[in-house]
Coordinates of C-alpha atoms in Angstrom, one line a residue:
M44 CA 110.2 113.0 109.4
I45 CA 111.0 109.8 107.6
N46 CA 108.4 107.2 106.5
L47 CA 108.8 103.5 107.3
Q48 CA 106.9 101.1 105.1
P49 CA 105.9 98.0 107.1
Y50 CA 108.3 95.1 106.7
E51 CA 110.3 96.6 103.9
S52 CA 113.7 97.2 105.3
P53 CA 116.2 95.7 107.9
G54 CA 116.0 99.0 109.8
Y55 CA 112.2 98.5 110.3
F56 CA 112.8 95.1 111.9
G57 CA 115.6 96.3 114.1
L58 CA 113.5 99.2 115.4
I59 CA 110.4 97.1 115.9
I60 CA 112.1 94.3 117.8
G61 CA 114.0 96.7 120.0
L62 CA 110.8 98.6 121.0
L63 CA 108.9 95.3 121.4
L64 CA 111.3 94.1 124.2
P65 CA 109.3 95.7 127.1
I66 CA 106.1 94.2 125.7
I67 CA 107.7 90.7 125.4
I68 CA 109.1 90.9 128.9
G69 CA 105.8 92.0 130.3
L70 CA 103.8 89.2 128.6
F71 CA 106.4 86.7 129.7
Y72 CA 105.5 87.7 133.3
G73 CA 101.8 87.7 132.5
K74 CA 101.4 91.5 132.3
R75 CA 100.0 93.4 129.3
L76 CA 101.6 96.8 129.4
V77 CA 98.6 98.7 127.9
I78 CA 100.0 102.2 128.2
Y79 CA 103.3 101.2 126.7
E80 CA 101.6 99.2 123.9
T81 CA 99.5 102.3 123.1
I82 CA 102.5 104.5 122.8
F83 CA 104.4 101.8 120.8
S84 CA 101.5 101.4 118.4
L85 CA 101.0 105.2 118.0
T86 CA 104.8 105.5 117.3
F87 CA 104.7 103.1 114.4
L88 CA 101.4 104.6 113.0
V89 CA 103.1 108.0 113.0
L90 CA 106.2 106.5 111.3
T91 CA 104.0 104.9 108.7
F92 CA 101.4 107.6 108.1
G93 CA 103.5 110.7 109.0
G94 CA 106.2 112.7 107.1
K95 CA 105.5 113.0 103.4
D96 CA 102.4 110.8 103.8
W97 CA 100.8 113.2 106.4
H98 CA 97.7 113.4 104.3
Q99 CA 97.2 109.7 104.7
G100 CA 97.5 110.1 108.4
L101 CA 94.8 112.7 108.4
A102 CA 92.6 110.5 106.2
L103 CA 93.2 107.6 108.7
I104 CA 92.1 109.8 111.7
G105 CA 89.0 111.0 109.8
Y106 CA 88.2 107.4 108.8
V107 CA 88.4 106.0 112.3
L108 CA 86.2 108.8 113.7
F109 CA 83.7 108.2 110.9
E110 CA 83.5 104.5 111.5
L111 CA 83.2 105.1 115.3
I112 CA 80.2 107.3 114.7
V113 CA 78.5 104.8 112.3
I114 CA 79.1 101.8 114.5
F115 CA 78.3 103.6 117.8
A116 CA 75.0 104.9 116.3
Y117 CA 74.0 101.5 115.0
S118 CA 74.8 99.9 118.4
K119 CA 72.5 102.3 120.1
Y120 CA 69.8 101.8 117.6
R121 CA 70.2 98.0 117.7
L122 CA 69.3 98.0 121.4
K123 CA 65.9 99.3 120.6
R124 CA 65.0 98.0 117.2
N125 CA 66.3 95.6 114.5
R126 CA 65.1 96.9 111.1
T127 CA 66.8 95.5 108.1
S128 CA 66.7 98.8 106.3
V129 CA 68.8 100.5 109.1
F130 CA 71.2 97.6 109.1
I131 CA 71.7 98.0 105.3
I132 CA 72.3 101.7 105.7
A133 CA 74.8 101.1 108.4
V134 CA 76.7 98.6 106.2
L135 CA 76.7 100.9 103.3
L136 CA 77.9 103.8 105.4
A137 CA 80.7 101.6 106.8
I138 CA 81.8 100.6 103.4
A139 CA 81.3 104.0 101.7
P140 CA 84.8 105.4 102.2
L141 CA 86.3 102.3 100.5
I142 CA 83.9 102.6 97.6
V143 CA 84.9 106.3 97.1
V144 CA 88.6 105.4 97.1
K145 CA 88.1 102.5 94.7
M146 CA 85.9 104.5 92.3
T147 CA 88.0 107.7 92.3
P148 CA 90.5 106.5 89.6
L149 CA 87.6 106.2 87.2
F150 CA 87.2 110.0 87.2
T151 CA 90.6 111.4 87.9
I152 CA 94.3 110.4 87.7
K153 CA 94.8 111.6 91.3
S154 CA 94.3 109.3 94.2
S155 CA 91.4 109.9 96.6
L156 CA 92.0 112.4 99.4
I157 CA 90.4 110.0 101.9
G158 CA 92.5 107.0 100.9
F159 CA 95.3 105.6 103.0
L160 CA 97.4 102.4 103.2
G161 CA 95.2 99.6 104.6
I162 CA 91.8 101.2 104.2
S163 CA 90.4 97.9 102.7
Y164 CA 91.4 95.9 105.7
L165 CA 90.0 98.4 108.2
T166 CA 86.8 98.4 106.2
F167 CA 86.5 94.6 106.5
K168 CA 86.8 95.0 110.3
S169 CA 84.2 97.8 110.4
V170 CA 81.7 96.0 108.3
Q171 CA 82.2 92.8 110.3
M172 CA 81.3 94.7 113.5
V173 CA 78.0 96.0 112.1
M174 CA 77.1 92.5 110.8
E175 CA 77.9 90.7 114.1
M176 CA 76.0 93.3 116.1
R177 CA 73.0 92.6 113.8
D178 CA 73.4 88.9 114.5
G179 CA 73.7 89.5 118.3
A180 CA 77.2 87.9 118.3
I181 CA 78.6 91.2 119.6
K182 CA 76.4 92.3 122.4
E183 CA 78.1 95.6 123.4
F184 CA 80.1 98.1 121.4
E185 CA 83.4 98.9 123.2
P186 CA 84.8 102.0 121.4
I187 CA 88.3 101.9 122.9
L188 CA 88.8 98.2 122.2
F189 CA 87.4 98.6 118.7
V190 CA 89.9 101.3 117.9
R191 CA 92.7 99.0 119.2
F192 CA 91.3 96.2 117.0
L193 CA 91.0 98.5 114.0
L194 CA 94.5 100.1 114.4
F195 CA 96.4 97.0 115.5
F196 CA 99.5 98.0 113.6
P197 CA 101.1 94.7 112.7
T198 CA 98.2 93.9 110.4
I199 CA 96.9 97.4 109.5
S200 CA 98.3 97.6 106.0
S201 CA 97.7 94.2 104.4
G202 CA 96.1 91.9 107.0
P203 CA 95.6 89.1 108.0
I204 CA 92.0 90.1 108.7
D205 CA 91.2 89.2 112.3
R206 CA 87.8 88.8 114.0
F207 CA 86.9 91.2 116.8
R208 CA 85.7 88.5 119.3
R209 CA 88.9 86.5 118.8
F210 CA 91.1 89.6 119.1
K211 CA 89.3 90.7 122.2
T212 CA 89.9 87.3 123.9
D213 CA 93.6 87.5 123.3
Y214 CA 93.9 91.2 124.2
V215 CA 91.9 91.1 127.4
N216 CA 93.7 88.0 128.7
A217 CA 97.5 87.9 128.5
P218 CA 98.6 84.4 127.5
E219 CA 99.9 81.9 130.1
R220 CA 103.7 81.7 130.2
D221 CA 104.0 78.3 128.6
K222 CA 101.7 79.3 125.8
Y223 CA 103.5 82.6 125.3
V224 CA 106.9 80.9 125.1
T225 CA 105.4 78.7 122.3
M226 CA 104.1 81.8 120.6
I227 CA 107.6 83.3 120.7
G228 CA 109.1 80.2 119.1
K229 CA 106.5 80.4 116.3
A230 CA 107.2 84.1 115.9
V231 CA 110.9 83.4 115.4
K232 CA 110.1 80.7 112.9
Y233 CA 107.7 82.9 111.0
L234 CA 110.2 85.8 110.9
F235 CA 112.9 83.6 109.4
L236 CA 110.5 81.9 106.9
G237 CA 109.2 85.4 106.0
F238 CA 112.7 86.6 105.2
L239 CA 113.2 83.5 103.0
Y240 CA 109.9 84.1 101.2
K241 CA 109.9 87.8 100.8
F242 CA 113.5 88.9 100.6
I243 CA 115.1 85.9 98.9
L244 CA 112.5 84.0 96.8
G245 CA 110.1 86.9 96.3
Y246 CA 113.1 89.1 95.3
F247 CA 114.4 86.5 92.9
F248 CA 111.1 85.9 91.1
G249 CA 109.9 89.5 91.2
K250 CA 113.0 91.6 90.8
V251 CA 115.4 89.3 88.9
L252 CA 113.3 87.1 86.6
L253 CA 110.0 88.9 86.1
P254 CA 111.4 92.1 84.4
V255 CA 113.4 89.9 81.9
L256 CA 110.4 87.8 81.1
A257 CA 108.2 90.9 80.7
H258 CA 110.7 92.4 78.2
E259 CA 110.9 89.1 76.3
S260 CA 107.1 88.8 76.2
L261 CA 106.7 92.3 74.8
A262 CA 109.4 91.7 72.3
Q263 CA 107.5 88.7 71.0
R264 CA 104.2 90.5 71.0
A265 CA 103.8 89.9 67.3
A266 CA 104.2 86.1 67.7
F267 CA 101.7 86.1 70.5
F268 CA 99.1 87.8 68.3
H269 CA 99.8 85.4 65.5
T270 CA 99.6 82.2 67.5
G271 CA 97.8 83.3 70.7
L272 CA 100.8 81.9 72.7
S273 CA 104.4 82.7 73.5
W274 CA 106.9 80.8 75.7
P275 CA 108.0 84.0 77.5
L276 CA 104.4 84.8 78.4
I277 CA 104.0 81.3 79.8
E278 CA 107.2 81.7 81.8
Y279 CA 106.0 85.1 82.9
M280 CA 102.7 83.5 84.2
Y281 CA 104.4 80.9 86.4
T282 CA 107.1 83.4 87.6
Y283 CA 104.5 86.0 88.5
S284 CA 102.5 83.4 90.4
M285 CA 105.6 82.4 92.5
Y286 CA 106.4 86.1 93.1
L287 CA 102.9 86.9 94.2
F288 CA 102.8 84.0 96.7
F289 CA 106.3 84.4 98.2
D290 CA 106.0 88.2 98.5
F291 CA 102.5 88.3 100.0
A292 CA 103.0 85.1 102.2
G293 CA 106.3 86.5 103.5
Y294 CA 104.6 89.8 104.3
S295 CA 101.8 88.0 106.1
L296 CA 104.3 85.9 108.1
F297 CA 106.0 89.1 109.3
A298 CA 102.6 90.5 110.4
I299 CA 101.7 87.3 112.2
A300 CA 105.1 87.0 113.9
I301 CA 104.9 90.5 115.3
S302 CA 101.3 89.9 116.4
Y303 CA 102.4 86.7 118.3
L304 CA 105.2 88.7 120.0
M305 CA 102.4 91.1 121.2
G306 CA 100.4 88.2 122.5
I307 CA 97.8 88.2 119.7
E308 CA 97.3 85.1 117.7
S309 CA 96.4 86.7 114.3
P310 CA 95.1 84.0 111.9
L311 CA 97.4 82.4 109.3
N312 CA 96.9 83.6 105.7
F313 CA 98.4 80.8 103.6
N314 CA 98.4 77.0 103.9
Q315 CA 100.4 75.4 101.0
P316 CA 97.9 76.8 98.4
F317 CA 99.7 75.2 95.5
K318 CA 98.9 71.7 96.8
S319 CA 95.2 72.4 96.4
H320 CA 93.1 69.6 94.8
N321 CA 90.5 71.9 93.3
V322 CA 89.7 75.6 93.2
K323 CA 87.4 75.5 96.3
D324 CA 90.3 73.8 98.2
F325 CA 92.6 76.6 96.9
W326 CA 90.4 79.3 98.4
N327 CA 90.5 77.4 101.7
R328 CA 94.3 77.8 101.6
W329 CA 95.0 81.1 99.8
H330 CA 94.7 84.4 101.6
M331 CA 92.5 82.6 104.0
S332 CA 91.5 85.5 106.2
L333 CA 90.2 87.3 103.1
S334 CA 88.5 84.3 101.5
F335 CA 86.9 83.3 104.9
W336 CA 85.7 86.9 105.4
F337 CA 84.0 86.9 102.0
R338 CA 82.6 83.4 102.7
D339 CA 81.0 84.4 106.0
Y340 CA 79.9 88.0 105.2
V341 CA 79.1 87.9 101.5
F342 CA 78.6 84.3 100.2
M343 CA 76.7 82.8 103.2
R344 CA 74.5 85.9 103.8
L345 CA 73.6 86.1 100.1
T346 CA 72.9 82.4 100.0
F347 CA 70.6 82.7 103.0
F348 CA 68.8 85.7 101.5
L349 CA 68.2 84.0 98.2
M350 CA 66.9 80.9 99.9
K351 CA 64.7 82.8 102.4
H352 CA 63.0 84.7 99.6
K353 CA 62.9 81.7 97.3
I354 CA 64.3 83.7 94.4
F355 CA 65.6 80.4 92.9
K356 CA 63.9 77.1 93.4
N357 CA 67.0 75.1 92.8
R358 CA 69.6 75.2 95.6
I359 CA 72.4 74.6 93.1
H360 CA 71.4 77.8 91.2
V361 CA 71.4 79.6 94.5
S362 CA 75.0 78.7 95.2
Q363 CA 76.1 79.5 91.7
V364 CA 74.6 83.0 91.8
A365 CA 76.2 83.5 95.3
Y366 CA 79.6 82.3 94.0
L367 CA 79.3 84.7 91.0
A368 CA 78.4 87.7 93.2
N369 CA 81.0 86.8 95.8
F370 CA 83.9 86.7 93.4
L371 CA 82.8 89.6 91.3
I372 CA 82.7 91.7 94.5
M373 CA 86.2 90.4 95.4
G374 CA 87.4 91.4 91.9
F375 CA 85.9 94.9 92.2
W376 CA 87.5 95.2 95.6
H377 CA 91.0 94.7 94.1
G378 CA 90.3 97.5 91.7
V379 CA 87.8 98.8 89.1
T380 CA 89.7 97.5 86.1
W381 CA 88.7 94.9 83.5
Y382 CA 91.5 92.4 84.6
Y383 CA 90.6 92.4 88.3
I384 CA 86.9 92.0 87.4
L385 CA 87.7 89.3 84.9
Y386 CA 89.9 87.6 87.6
G387 CA 86.9 87.5 89.9
A388 CA 84.6 86.2 87.2
F389 CA 87.2 83.6 86.2
H390 CA 87.3 82.1 89.7
A391 CA 83.5 82.2 90.0
V392 CA 83.2 80.1 86.8
A393 CA 86.0 77.8 87.9
I394 CA 84.4 77.1 91.3
I395 CA 81.0 76.5 89.6
I396 CA 82.5 74.1 87.2
N397 CA 84.4 72.4 90.0
D398 CA 81.1 71.9 91.9
I399 CA 79.5 70.4 88.8
W400 CA 82.4 68.0 88.5
L401 CA 82.3 67.0 92.2
R402 CA 78.6 66.2 91.9
F403 CA 79.3 64.2 88.7
K404 CA 82.2 62.4 90.4
K405 CA 80.1 61.4 93.3
K406 CA 77.2 60.2 91.2
H407 CA 79.2 58.2 88.8
Q408 CA 81.8 57.0 91.4
V409 CA 84.8 58.2 89.5
P410 CA 87.9 56.4 90.9
S411 CA 90.2 58.3 93.2
N412 CA 93.8 57.4 93.8
R413 CA 97.2 59.1 94.0
W414 CA 97.4 59.5 90.3
T415 CA 94.0 61.2 90.0
K416 CA 94.9 63.3 93.0
G417 CA 98.2 64.3 91.4
L418 CA 96.4 65.2 88.2
A419 CA 93.9 67.3 90.2
I420 CA 96.7 69.2 91.8
F421 CA 98.4 69.8 88.5
I422 CA 95.2 71.1 86.8
T423 CA 94.4 73.3 89.8
F424 CA 97.9 74.8 89.9
N425 CA 97.7 75.7 86.2
V426 CA 94.2 77.1 86.4
V427 CA 95.3 79.3 89.4
C428 CA 98.5 80.5 87.7
F429 CA 96.5 81.5 84.6
S430 CA 94.1 83.5 86.8
F431 CA 97.2 85.2 88.3
L432 CA 98.3 86.1 84.8
I433 CA 94.9 87.9 84.4
F434 CA 95.3 89.4 87.9
S435 CA 98.8 90.8 87.1
G436 CA 97.4 93.2 84.5
F437 CA 100.3 92.3 82.2
L438 CA 97.8 91.3 79.5
N439 CA 96.6 94.8 79.5
T440 CA 100.1 96.0 78.8
L441 CA 100.6 93.3 76.2
W442 CA 97.4 94.0 74.3
F443 CA 96.8 97.7 74.6
K444 CA 100.2 99.5 75.1

């Protein structure tokens, strides 16, 4: 059996569009073909996690069963009591498989037996369920719908990260014909834009330019250690930033396009991030489903906890600690390596400095015009690109290998 990596080959798109036709026709006439959609989704899950990756398929099945048990048990308990300790245990259990997968490389060169493609994004969905049950936003646990939400295959491997209540609204109610025709139009647009981003621009920056600049940077390693700077490294920084954006944004556009064709309006992931006026604005535009997830389920909840227990008297210090924790956790989520953790810490410090500057700007009425806005965009772009150089791990290669 062959394996198909999501959105990586023309054959994948040909197969998926062909098998999507009955779903598209059904939705056009206001019918959601639940049985066919289930078979369709299972087919692509098998093609993705079967064959030589059969162990990932088994890990995925085990993961889904585990999360079902955890969330079902908490939903039953939640109906009777609402103890914080049990809520914390439920969250820790929901996130435990991901922690094991992320920590395994520290102890062995082999990957974790319970790891599989997309475990991070499924964990975000699972933790979200527990937290929204705790809040009372989700009144009843619906196991079958939860599994459909968890295994919604267009977004299973790399997002975007949807919210259960929003997904449920789309899934239960097929879109009106006029709305669905509009969704089809957007899907076609996103598919073509995704091809431009991932297979043309992403390929050019990532496969053509990046290896050359990496080789030149390593060749001038001595000059770098002497001056702390080299032009190939600077070029590498900007090129990697472009590659990271176009490759990931293209992938996200494919996932959103297929979601739209299935009648599900998965959230957008990017909104012209390199036009950001500051770092906070950047995180409102870059990988938005992830940054908003961390904002809602880490930053805001930690901020509320710190204020409720009056751990810090100054609200500014509360937000600063919450930012630091939020981005450090995000760094650890990417991987337990120094450059991912430094990447998270770098953005935490950047956003804290940005908040200090915004308060200073407001207090002293610093002028704002097109020139200052242009300068803000330029500075933000370079700060972000430098953070991506850290994120790339290339400095680890340059310094230690």
